[in-house]
Coordinates of C-alpha atoms in Angstrom, one line a residue:
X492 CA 48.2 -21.8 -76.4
X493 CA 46.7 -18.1 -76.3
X494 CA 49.1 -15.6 -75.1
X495 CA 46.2 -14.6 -72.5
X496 CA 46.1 -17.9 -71.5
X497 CA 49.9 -18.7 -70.2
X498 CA 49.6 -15.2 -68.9
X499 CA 46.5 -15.7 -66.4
X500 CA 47.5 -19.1 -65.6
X501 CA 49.9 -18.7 -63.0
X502 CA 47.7 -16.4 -61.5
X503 CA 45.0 -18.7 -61.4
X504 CA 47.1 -21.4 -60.0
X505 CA 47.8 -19.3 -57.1
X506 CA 44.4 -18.2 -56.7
X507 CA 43.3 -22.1 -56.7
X508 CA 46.4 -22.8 -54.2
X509 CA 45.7 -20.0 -51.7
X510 CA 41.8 -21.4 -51.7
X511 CA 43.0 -24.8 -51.1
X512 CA 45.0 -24.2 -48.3
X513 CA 42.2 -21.7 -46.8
X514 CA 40.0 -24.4 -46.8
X515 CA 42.5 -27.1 -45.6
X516 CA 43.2 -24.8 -43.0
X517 CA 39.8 -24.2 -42.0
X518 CA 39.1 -28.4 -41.9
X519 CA 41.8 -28.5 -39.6
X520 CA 40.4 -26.0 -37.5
X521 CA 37.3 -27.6 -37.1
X522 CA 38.8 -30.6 -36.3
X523 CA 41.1 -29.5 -34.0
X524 CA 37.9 -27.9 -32.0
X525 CA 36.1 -30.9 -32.1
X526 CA 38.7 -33.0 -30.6
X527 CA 39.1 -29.7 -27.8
X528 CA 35.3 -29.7 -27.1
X529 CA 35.5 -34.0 -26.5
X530 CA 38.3 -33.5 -24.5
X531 CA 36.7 -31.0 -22.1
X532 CA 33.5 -32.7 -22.0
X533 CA 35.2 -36.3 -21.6
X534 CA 37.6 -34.1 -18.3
X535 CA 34.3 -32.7 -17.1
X536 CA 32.0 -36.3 -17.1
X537 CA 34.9 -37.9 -15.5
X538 CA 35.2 -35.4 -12.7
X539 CA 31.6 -35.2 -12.0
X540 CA 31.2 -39.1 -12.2
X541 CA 34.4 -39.6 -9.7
X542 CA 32.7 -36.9 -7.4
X543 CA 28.9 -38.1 -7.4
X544 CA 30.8 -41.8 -6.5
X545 CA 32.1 -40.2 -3.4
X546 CA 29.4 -38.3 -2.5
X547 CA 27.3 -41.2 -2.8
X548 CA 29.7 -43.2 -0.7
X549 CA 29.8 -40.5 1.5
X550 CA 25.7 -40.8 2.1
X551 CA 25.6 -44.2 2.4
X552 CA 28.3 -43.4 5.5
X553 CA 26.3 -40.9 7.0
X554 CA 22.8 -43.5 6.6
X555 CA 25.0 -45.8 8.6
X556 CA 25.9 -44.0 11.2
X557 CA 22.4 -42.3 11.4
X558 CA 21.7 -45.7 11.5
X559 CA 23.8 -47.0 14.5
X560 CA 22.6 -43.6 16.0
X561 CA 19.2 -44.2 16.2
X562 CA 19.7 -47.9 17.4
X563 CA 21.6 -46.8 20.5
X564 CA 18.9 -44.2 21.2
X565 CA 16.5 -46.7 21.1
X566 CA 18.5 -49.1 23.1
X567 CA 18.9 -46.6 26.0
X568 CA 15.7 -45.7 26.3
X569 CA 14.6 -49.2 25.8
X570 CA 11.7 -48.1 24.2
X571 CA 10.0 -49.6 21.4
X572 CA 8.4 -46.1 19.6
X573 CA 9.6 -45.1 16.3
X574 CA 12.7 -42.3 16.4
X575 CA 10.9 -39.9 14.1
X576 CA 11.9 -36.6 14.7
X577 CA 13.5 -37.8 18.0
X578 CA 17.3 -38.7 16.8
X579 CA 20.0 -37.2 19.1
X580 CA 23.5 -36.1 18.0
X581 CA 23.0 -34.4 14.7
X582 CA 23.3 -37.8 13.3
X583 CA 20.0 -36.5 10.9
X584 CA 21.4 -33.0 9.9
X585 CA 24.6 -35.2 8.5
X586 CA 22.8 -37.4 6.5
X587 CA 20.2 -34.6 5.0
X588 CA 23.5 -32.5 4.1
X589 CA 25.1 -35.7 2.6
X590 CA 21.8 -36.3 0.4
X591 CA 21.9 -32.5 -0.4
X592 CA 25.6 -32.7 -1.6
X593 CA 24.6 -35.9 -3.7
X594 CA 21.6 -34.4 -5.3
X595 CA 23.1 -31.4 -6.2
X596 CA 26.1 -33.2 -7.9
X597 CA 23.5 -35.9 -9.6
X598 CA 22.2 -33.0 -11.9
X599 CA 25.7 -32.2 -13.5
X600 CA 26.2 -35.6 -14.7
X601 CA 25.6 -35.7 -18.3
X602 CA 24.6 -39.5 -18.9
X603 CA 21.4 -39.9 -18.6
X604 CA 21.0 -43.6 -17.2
X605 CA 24.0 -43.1 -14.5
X606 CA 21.6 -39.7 -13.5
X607 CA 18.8 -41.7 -13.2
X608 CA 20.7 -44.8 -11.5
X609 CA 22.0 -42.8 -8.9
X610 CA 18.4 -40.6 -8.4
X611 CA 17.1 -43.8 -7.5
X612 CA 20.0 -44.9 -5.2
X613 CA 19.6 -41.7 -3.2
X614 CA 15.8 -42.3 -3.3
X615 CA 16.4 -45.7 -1.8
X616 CA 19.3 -45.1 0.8
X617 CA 16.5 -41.9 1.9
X618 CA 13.4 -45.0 2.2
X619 CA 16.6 -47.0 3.9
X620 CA 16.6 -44.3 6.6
X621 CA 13.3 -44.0 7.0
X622 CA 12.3 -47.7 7.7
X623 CA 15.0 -47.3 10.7
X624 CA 13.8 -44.3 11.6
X625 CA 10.1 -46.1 11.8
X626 CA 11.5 -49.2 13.2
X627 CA 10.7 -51.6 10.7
X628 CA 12.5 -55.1 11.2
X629 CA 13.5 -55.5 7.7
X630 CA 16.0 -51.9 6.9
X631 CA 16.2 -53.7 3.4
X632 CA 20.4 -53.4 4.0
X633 CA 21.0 -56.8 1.9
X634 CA 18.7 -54.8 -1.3
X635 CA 21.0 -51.6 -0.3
X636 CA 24.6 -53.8 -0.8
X637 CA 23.2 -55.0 -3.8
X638 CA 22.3 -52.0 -5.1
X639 CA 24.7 -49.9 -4.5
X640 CA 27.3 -52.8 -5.7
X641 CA 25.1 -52.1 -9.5
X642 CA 25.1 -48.2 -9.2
X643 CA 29.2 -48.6 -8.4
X644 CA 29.5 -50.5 -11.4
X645 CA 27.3 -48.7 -13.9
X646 CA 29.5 -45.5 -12.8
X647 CA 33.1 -47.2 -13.2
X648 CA 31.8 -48.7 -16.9
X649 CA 31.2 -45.6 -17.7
X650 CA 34.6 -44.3 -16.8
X651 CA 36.0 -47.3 -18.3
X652 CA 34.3 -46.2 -21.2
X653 CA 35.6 -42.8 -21.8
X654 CA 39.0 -43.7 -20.6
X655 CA 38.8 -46.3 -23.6
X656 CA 37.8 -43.7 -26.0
X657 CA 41.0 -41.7 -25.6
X658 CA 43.1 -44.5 -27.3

């Protein structure tokens, strides 16, 4: 071999080493931040998803007792008139704050079908309320149990899910 040759070839080698290992270095990196970034996505989804389940418990309480509310109003004044606007006790103020809290927590969850499952949960517990409010002899409580049964389900797959992922 050339003299030049076994003179630049340990240099060359450690040239070709150092790159190596900046770039093994680097892959590690991004891996490393990728696994970070799932992580802290993963810990946020399953924060908001355990929090929009209580806040949708939470409403469905409040529509209840809203509910029982305006039945006793109506059975002591005996009167057959719709409670519109006419419900005693602040039961109404609870159950608009309780739809507020839910609807503001429905926009920070980050899968799209569970948004839009529980968007239409709220939107049905809120017509719930309103055919009781109206007195209408059907409140549609049998469609709300099974409804809300599907939208409590679609939210603990989901945690499933991402709990299963971390393996």
């Amino acid at each position: 071999m050339p003299d030049w040759f076994n003179a630049a070839a340990p240099a060359v080698g450690i040239v070709v080493g150092f790159v190596t290992a900046q770039f093994g270095g680097s892959l590690e990196h991004r891996r490393q931040r990728a696994a970070s970034v799932l992580q802290r996505r993963e810990e946020f989804e399953l924060t908001h998803l355990v929090e929009v389940n209580t806040l949708l418990r939470a409403y469905v309480d409040a529509m209840y007792a809203y509910t029982s509310v305006v039945y006793d109003a109506r059975d002591s004044r005996r009167s057959e008139a719709p409670m519109v606007g006419r419900v005693p006790g602040g039961a109404k103020e609870a159950l608009d704050a309780a739809s507020a809290a839910l609807l503001a927590e429905i926009g920070l969850i980050l899968d799209a079908g569970i948004r839009d499952e529980m968007t239409g949960m709220r939107n049905f517990v809120n017509s719930v309320a309103e055919t009781v409010e109206a007195m209408d002899d059907d409140p549609m409580f049998d469609l709300l149990e099974e409804n809300l049964e599907r939208t409590y389900a679609l939210v603990a797959e989901r945690v499933r899910g991402i709990y299963a992922g971390r393996r």
